[in-house]
PDB file of N, CA and C in Angstrom:
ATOM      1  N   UNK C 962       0.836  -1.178   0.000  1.00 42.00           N
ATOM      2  CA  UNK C 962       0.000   0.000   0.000  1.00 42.00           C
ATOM      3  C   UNK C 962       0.879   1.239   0.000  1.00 42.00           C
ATOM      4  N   UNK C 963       0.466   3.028  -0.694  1.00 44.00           N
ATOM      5  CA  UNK C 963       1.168   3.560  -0.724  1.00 44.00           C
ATOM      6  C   UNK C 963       0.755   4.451   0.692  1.00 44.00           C
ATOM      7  N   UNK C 964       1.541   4.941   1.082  1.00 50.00           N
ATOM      8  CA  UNK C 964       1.669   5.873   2.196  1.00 50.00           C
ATOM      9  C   UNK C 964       1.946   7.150   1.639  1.00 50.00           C
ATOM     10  N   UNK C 965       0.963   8.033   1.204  1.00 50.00           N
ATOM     11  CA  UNK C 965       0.007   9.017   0.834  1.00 50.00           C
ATOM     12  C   UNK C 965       0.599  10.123   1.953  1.00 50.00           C
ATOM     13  N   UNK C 966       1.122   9.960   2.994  1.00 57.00           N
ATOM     14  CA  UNK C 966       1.234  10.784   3.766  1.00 57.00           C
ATOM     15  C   UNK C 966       2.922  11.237   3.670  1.00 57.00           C
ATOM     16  N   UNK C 967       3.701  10.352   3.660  1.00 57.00           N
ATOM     17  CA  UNK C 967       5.507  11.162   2.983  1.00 57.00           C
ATOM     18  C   UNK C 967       5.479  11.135   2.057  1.00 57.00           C
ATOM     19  N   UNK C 968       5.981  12.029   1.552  1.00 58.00           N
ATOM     20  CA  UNK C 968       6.680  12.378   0.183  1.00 58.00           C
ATOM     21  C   UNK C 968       7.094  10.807  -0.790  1.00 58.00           C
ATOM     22  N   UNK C 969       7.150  11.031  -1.796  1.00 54.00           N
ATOM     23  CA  UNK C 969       7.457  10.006  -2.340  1.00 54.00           C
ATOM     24  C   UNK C 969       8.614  10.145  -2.590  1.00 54.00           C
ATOM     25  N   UNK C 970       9.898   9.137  -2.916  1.00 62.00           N
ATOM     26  CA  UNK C 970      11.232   8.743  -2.754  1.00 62.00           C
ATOM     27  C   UNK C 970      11.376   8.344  -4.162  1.00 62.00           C
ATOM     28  N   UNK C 971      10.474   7.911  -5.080  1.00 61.00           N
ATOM     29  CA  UNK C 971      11.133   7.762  -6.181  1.00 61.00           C
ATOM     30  C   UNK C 971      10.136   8.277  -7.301  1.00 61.00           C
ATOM     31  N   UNK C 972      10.313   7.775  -8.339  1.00 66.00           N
ATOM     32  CA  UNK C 972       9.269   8.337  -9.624  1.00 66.00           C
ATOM     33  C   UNK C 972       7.978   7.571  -9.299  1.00 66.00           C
ATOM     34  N   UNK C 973       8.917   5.965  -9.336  1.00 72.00           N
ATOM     35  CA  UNK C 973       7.622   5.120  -8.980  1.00 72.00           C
ATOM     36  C   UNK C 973       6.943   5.235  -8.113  1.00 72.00           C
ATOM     37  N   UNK C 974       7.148   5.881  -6.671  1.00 80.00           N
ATOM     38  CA  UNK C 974       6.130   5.876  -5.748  1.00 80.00           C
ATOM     39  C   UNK C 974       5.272   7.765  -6.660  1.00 80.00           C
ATOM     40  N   UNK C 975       5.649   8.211  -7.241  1.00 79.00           N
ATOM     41  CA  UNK C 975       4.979   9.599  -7.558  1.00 79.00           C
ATOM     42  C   UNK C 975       3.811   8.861  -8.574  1.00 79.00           C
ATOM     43  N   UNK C 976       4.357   7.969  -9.671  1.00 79.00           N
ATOM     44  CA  UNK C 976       3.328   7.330 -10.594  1.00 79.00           C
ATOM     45  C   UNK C 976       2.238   6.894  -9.884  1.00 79.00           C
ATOM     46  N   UNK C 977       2.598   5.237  -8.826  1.00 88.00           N
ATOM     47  CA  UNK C 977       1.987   4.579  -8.300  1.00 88.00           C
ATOM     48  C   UNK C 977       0.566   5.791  -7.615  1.00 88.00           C
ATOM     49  N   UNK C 978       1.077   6.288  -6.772  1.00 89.00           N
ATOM     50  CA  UNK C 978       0.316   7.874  -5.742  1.00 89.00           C
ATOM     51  C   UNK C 978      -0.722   8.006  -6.640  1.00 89.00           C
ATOM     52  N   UNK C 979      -0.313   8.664  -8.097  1.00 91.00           N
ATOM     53  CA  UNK C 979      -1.238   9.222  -9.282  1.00 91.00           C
ATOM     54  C   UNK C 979      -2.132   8.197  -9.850  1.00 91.00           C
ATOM     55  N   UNK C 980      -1.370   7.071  -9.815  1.00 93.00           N
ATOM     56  CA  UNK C 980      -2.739   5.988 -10.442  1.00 93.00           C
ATOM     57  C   UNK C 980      -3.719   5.840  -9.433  1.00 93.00           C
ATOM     58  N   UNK C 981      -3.179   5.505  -8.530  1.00 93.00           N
ATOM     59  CA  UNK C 981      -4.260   5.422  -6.916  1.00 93.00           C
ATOM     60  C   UNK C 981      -5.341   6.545  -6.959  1.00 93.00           C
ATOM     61  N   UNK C 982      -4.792   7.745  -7.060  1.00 94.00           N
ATOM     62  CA  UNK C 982      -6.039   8.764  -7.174  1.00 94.00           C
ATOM     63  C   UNK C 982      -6.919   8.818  -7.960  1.00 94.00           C
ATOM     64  N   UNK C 983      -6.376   8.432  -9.168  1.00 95.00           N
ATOM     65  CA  UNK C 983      -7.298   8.161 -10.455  1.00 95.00           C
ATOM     66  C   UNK C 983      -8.196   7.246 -10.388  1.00 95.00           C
ATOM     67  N   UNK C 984      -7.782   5.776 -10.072  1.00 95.00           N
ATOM     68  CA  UNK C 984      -8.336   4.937  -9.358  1.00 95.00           C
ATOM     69  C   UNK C 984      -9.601   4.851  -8.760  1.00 95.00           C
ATOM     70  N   UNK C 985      -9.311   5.685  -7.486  1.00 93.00           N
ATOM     71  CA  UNK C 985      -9.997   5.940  -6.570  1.00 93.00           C
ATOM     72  C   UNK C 985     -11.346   7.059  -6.499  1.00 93.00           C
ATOM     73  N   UNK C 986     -10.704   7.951  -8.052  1.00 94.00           N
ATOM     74  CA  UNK C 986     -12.133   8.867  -8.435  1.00 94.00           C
ATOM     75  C   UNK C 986     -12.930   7.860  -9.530  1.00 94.00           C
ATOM     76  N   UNK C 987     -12.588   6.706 -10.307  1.00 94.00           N
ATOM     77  CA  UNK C 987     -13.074   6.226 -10.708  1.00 94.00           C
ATOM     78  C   UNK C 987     -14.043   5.425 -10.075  1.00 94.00           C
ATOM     79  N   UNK C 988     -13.750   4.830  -8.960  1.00 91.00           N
ATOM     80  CA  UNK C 988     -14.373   3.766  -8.063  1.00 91.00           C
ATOM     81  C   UNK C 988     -15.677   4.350  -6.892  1.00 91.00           C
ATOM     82  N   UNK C 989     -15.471   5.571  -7.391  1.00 91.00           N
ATOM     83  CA  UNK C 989     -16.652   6.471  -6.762  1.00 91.00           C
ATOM     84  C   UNK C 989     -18.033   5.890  -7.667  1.00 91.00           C
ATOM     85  N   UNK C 990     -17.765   5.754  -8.568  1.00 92.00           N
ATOM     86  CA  UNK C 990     -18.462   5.468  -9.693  1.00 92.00           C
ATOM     87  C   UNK C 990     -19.670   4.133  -9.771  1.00 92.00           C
ATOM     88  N   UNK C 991     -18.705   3.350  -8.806  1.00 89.00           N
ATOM     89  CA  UNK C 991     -19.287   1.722  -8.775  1.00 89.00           C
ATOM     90  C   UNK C 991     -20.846   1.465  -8.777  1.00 89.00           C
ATOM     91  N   UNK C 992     -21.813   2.522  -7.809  1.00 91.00           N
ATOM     92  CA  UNK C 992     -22.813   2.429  -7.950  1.00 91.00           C
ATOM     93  C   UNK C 992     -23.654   1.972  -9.441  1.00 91.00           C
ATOM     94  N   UNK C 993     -23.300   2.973 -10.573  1.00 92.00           N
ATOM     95  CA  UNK C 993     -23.711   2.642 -11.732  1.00 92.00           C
ATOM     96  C   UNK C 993     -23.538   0.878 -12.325  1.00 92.00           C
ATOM     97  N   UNK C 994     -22.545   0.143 -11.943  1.00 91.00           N
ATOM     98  CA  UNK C 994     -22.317  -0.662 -12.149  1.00 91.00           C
ATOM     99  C   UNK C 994     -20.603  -1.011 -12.715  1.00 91.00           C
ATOM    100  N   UNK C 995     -20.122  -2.568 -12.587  1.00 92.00           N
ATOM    101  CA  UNK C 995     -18.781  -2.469 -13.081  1.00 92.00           C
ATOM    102  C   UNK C 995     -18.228  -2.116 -14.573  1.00 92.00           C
ATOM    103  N   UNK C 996     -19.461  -2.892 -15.344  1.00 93.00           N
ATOM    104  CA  UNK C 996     -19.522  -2.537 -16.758  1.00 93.00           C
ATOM    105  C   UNK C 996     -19.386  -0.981 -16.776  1.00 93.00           C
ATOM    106  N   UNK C 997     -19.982   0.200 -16.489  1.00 94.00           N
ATOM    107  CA  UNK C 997     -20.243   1.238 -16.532  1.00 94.00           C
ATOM    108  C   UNK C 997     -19.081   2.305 -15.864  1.00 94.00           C
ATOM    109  N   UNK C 998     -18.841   1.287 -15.105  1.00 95.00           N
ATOM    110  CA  UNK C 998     -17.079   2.348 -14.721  1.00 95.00           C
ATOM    111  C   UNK C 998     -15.911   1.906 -15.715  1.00 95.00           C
ATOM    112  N   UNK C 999     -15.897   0.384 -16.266  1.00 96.00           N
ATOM    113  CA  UNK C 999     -14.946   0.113 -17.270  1.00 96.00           C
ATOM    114  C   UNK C 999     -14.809   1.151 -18.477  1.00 96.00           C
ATOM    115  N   UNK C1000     -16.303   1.462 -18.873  1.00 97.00           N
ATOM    116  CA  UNK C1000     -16.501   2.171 -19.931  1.00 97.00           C
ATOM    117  C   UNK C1000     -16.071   3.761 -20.144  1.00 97.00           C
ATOM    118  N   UNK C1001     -15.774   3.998 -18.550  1.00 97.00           N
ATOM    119  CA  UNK C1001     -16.069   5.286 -18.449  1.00 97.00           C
ATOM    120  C   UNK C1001     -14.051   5.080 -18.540  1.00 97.00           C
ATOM    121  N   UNK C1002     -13.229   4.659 -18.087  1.00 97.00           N
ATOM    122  CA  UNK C1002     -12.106   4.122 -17.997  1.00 97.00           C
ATOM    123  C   UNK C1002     -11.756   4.163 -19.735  1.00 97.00           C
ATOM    124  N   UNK C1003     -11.832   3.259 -20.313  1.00 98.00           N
ATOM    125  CA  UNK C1003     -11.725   2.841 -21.722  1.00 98.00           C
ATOM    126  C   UNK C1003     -12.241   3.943 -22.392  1.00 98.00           C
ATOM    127  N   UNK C1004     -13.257   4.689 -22.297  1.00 98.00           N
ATOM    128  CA  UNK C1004     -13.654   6.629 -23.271  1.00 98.00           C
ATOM    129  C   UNK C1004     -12.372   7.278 -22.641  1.00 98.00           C
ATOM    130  N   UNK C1005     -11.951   7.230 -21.623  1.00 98.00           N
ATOM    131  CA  UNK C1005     -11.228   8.159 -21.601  1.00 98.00           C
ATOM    132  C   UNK C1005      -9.687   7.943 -21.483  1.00 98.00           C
ATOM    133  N   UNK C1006      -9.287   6.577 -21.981  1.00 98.00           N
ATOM    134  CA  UNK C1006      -8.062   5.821 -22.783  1.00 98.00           C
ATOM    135  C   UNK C1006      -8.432   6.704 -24.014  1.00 98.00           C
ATOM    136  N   UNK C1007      -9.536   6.975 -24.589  1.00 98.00           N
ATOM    137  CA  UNK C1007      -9.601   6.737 -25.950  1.00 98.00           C
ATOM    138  C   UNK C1007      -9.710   8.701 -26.343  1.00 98.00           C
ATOM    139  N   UNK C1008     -10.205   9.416 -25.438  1.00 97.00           N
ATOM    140  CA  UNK C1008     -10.459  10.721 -25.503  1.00 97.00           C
ATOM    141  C   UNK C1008      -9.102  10.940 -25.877  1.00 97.00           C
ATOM    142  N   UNK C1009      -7.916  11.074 -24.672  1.00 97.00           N
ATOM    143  CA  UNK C1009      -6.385  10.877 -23.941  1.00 97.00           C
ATOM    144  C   UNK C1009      -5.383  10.637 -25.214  1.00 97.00           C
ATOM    145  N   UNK C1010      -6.216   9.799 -25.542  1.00 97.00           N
ATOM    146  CA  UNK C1010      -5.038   9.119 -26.649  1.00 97.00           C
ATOM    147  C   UNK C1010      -5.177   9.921 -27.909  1.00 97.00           C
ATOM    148  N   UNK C1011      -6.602  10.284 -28.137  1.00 97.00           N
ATOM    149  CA  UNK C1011      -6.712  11.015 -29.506  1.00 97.00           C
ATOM    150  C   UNK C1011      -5.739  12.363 -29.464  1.00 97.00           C
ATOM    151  N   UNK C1012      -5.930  12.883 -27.882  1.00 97.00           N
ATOM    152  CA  UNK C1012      -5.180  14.192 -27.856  1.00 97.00           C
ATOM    153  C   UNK C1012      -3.586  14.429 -27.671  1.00 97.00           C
ATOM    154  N   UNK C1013      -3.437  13.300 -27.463  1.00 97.00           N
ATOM    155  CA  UNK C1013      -1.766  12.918 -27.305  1.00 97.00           C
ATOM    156  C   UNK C1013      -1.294  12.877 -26.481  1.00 97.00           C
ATOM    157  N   UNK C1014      -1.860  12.904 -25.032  1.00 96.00           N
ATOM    158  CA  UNK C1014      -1.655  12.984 -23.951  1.00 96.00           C
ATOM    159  C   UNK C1014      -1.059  11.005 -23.496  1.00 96.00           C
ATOM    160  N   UNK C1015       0.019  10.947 -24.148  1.00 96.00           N
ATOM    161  CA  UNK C1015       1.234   9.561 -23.708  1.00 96.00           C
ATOM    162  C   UNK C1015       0.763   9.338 -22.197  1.00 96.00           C
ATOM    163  N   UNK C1016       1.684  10.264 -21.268  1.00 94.00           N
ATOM    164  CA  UNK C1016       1.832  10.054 -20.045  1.00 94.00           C
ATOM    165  C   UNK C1016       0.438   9.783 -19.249  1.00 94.00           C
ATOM    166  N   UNK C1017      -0.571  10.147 -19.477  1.00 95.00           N
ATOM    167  CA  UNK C1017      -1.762  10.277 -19.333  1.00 95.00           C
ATOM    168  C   UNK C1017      -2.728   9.056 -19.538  1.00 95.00           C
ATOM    169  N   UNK C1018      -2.486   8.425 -20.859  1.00 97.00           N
ATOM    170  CA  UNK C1018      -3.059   7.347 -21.443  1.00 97.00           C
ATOM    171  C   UNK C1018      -1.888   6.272 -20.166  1.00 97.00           C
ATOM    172  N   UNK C1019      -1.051   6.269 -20.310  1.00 96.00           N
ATOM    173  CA  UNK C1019      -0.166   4.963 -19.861  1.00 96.00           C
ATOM    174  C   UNK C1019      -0.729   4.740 -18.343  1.00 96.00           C
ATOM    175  N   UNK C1020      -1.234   6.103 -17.756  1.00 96.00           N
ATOM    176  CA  UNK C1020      -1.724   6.035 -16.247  1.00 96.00           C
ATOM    177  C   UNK C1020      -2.967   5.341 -16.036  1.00 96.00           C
ATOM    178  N   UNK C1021      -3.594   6.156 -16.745  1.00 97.00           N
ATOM    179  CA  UNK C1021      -5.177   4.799 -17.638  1.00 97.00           C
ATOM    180  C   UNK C1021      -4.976   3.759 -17.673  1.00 97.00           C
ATOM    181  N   UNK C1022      -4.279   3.221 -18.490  1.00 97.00           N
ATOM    182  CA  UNK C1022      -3.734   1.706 -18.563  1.00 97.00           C
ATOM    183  C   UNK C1022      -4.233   0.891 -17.277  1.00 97.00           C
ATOM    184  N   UNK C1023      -3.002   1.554 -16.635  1.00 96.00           N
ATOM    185  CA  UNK C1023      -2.470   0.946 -15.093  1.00 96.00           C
ATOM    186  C   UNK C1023      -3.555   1.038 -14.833  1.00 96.00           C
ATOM    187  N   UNK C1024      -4.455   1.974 -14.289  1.00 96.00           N
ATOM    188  CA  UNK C1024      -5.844   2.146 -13.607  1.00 96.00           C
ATOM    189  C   UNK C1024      -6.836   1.252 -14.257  1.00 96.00           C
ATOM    190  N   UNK C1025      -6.607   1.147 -15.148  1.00 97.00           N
ATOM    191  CA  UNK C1025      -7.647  -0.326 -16.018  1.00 97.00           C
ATOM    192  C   UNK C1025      -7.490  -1.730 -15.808  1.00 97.00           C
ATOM    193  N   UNK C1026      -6.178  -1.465 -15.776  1.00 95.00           N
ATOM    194  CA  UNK C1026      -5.103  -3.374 -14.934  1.00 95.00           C
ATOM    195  C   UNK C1026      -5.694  -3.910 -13.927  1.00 95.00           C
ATOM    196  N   UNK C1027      -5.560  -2.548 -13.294  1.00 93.00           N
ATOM    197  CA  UNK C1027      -5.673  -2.626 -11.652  1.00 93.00           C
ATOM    198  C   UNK C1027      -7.256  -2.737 -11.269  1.00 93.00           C
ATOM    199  N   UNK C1028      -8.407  -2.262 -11.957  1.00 94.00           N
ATOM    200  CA  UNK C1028     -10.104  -1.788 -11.850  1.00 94.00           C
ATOM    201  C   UNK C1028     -10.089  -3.574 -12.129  1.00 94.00           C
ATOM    202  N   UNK C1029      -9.475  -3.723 -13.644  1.00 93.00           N
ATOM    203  CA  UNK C1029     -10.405  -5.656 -13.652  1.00 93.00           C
ATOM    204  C   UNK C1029      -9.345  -6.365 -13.088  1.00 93.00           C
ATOM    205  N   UNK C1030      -8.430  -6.308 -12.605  1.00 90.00           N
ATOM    206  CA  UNK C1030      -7.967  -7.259 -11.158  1.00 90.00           C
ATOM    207  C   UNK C1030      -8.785  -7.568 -10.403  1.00 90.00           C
ATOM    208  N   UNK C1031      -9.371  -6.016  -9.719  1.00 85.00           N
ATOM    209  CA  UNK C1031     -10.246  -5.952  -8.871  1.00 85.00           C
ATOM    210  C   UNK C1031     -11.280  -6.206  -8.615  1.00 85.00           C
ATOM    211  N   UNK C1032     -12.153  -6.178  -9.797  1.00 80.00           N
ATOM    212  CA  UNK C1032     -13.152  -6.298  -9.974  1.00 80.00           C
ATOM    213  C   UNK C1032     -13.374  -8.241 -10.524  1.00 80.00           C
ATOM    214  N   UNK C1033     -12.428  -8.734 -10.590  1.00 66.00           N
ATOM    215  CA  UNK C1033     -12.345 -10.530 -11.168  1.00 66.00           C
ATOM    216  C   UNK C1033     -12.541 -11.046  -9.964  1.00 66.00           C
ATOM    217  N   UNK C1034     -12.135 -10.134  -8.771  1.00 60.00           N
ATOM    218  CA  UNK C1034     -12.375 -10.856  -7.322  1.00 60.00           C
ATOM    219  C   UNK C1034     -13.612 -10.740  -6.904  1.00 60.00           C
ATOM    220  N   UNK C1035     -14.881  -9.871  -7.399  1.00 54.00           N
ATOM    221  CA  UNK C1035     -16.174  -9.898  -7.080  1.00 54.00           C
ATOM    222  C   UNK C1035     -16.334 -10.934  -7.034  1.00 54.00           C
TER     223      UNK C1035
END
């Protein structure tokens, strides 16, 4: 788990931090359903990517890895 509260020590704990938040505004979402947060995940891989936003899309990714990990354990 990341510890949100020191500073982060490397890039990877600054990435990891940023996917977590993203994550975590996504998962606000769950009510609508899992299908319906995937989707909302995957439009905005796809918004991201049209605009060229690399660093942005690759964080998506991760946050998509990590949503149907999570969600395979329902």
């Amino acid at each position: 788990m990341i510890d949100l509260s020191r500073p982060p020590n490397s890039g990877q704990d600054v990435v990891a931090a940023r996917v977590r938040r993203m994550l975590t505004s996504y998962l606000f979402n769950c009510p609508r359903g899992p299908a319906s947060v995937r989707e909302m995940i995957c439009s905005d891989i796809q918004r991201f990517t049209e605009l060229g936003a690399r660093h942005y899309v690759a964080d998506l990714i991760e946050v998509l890895k990590q949503y149907d990990s999570a969600c395979s354990k329902c």
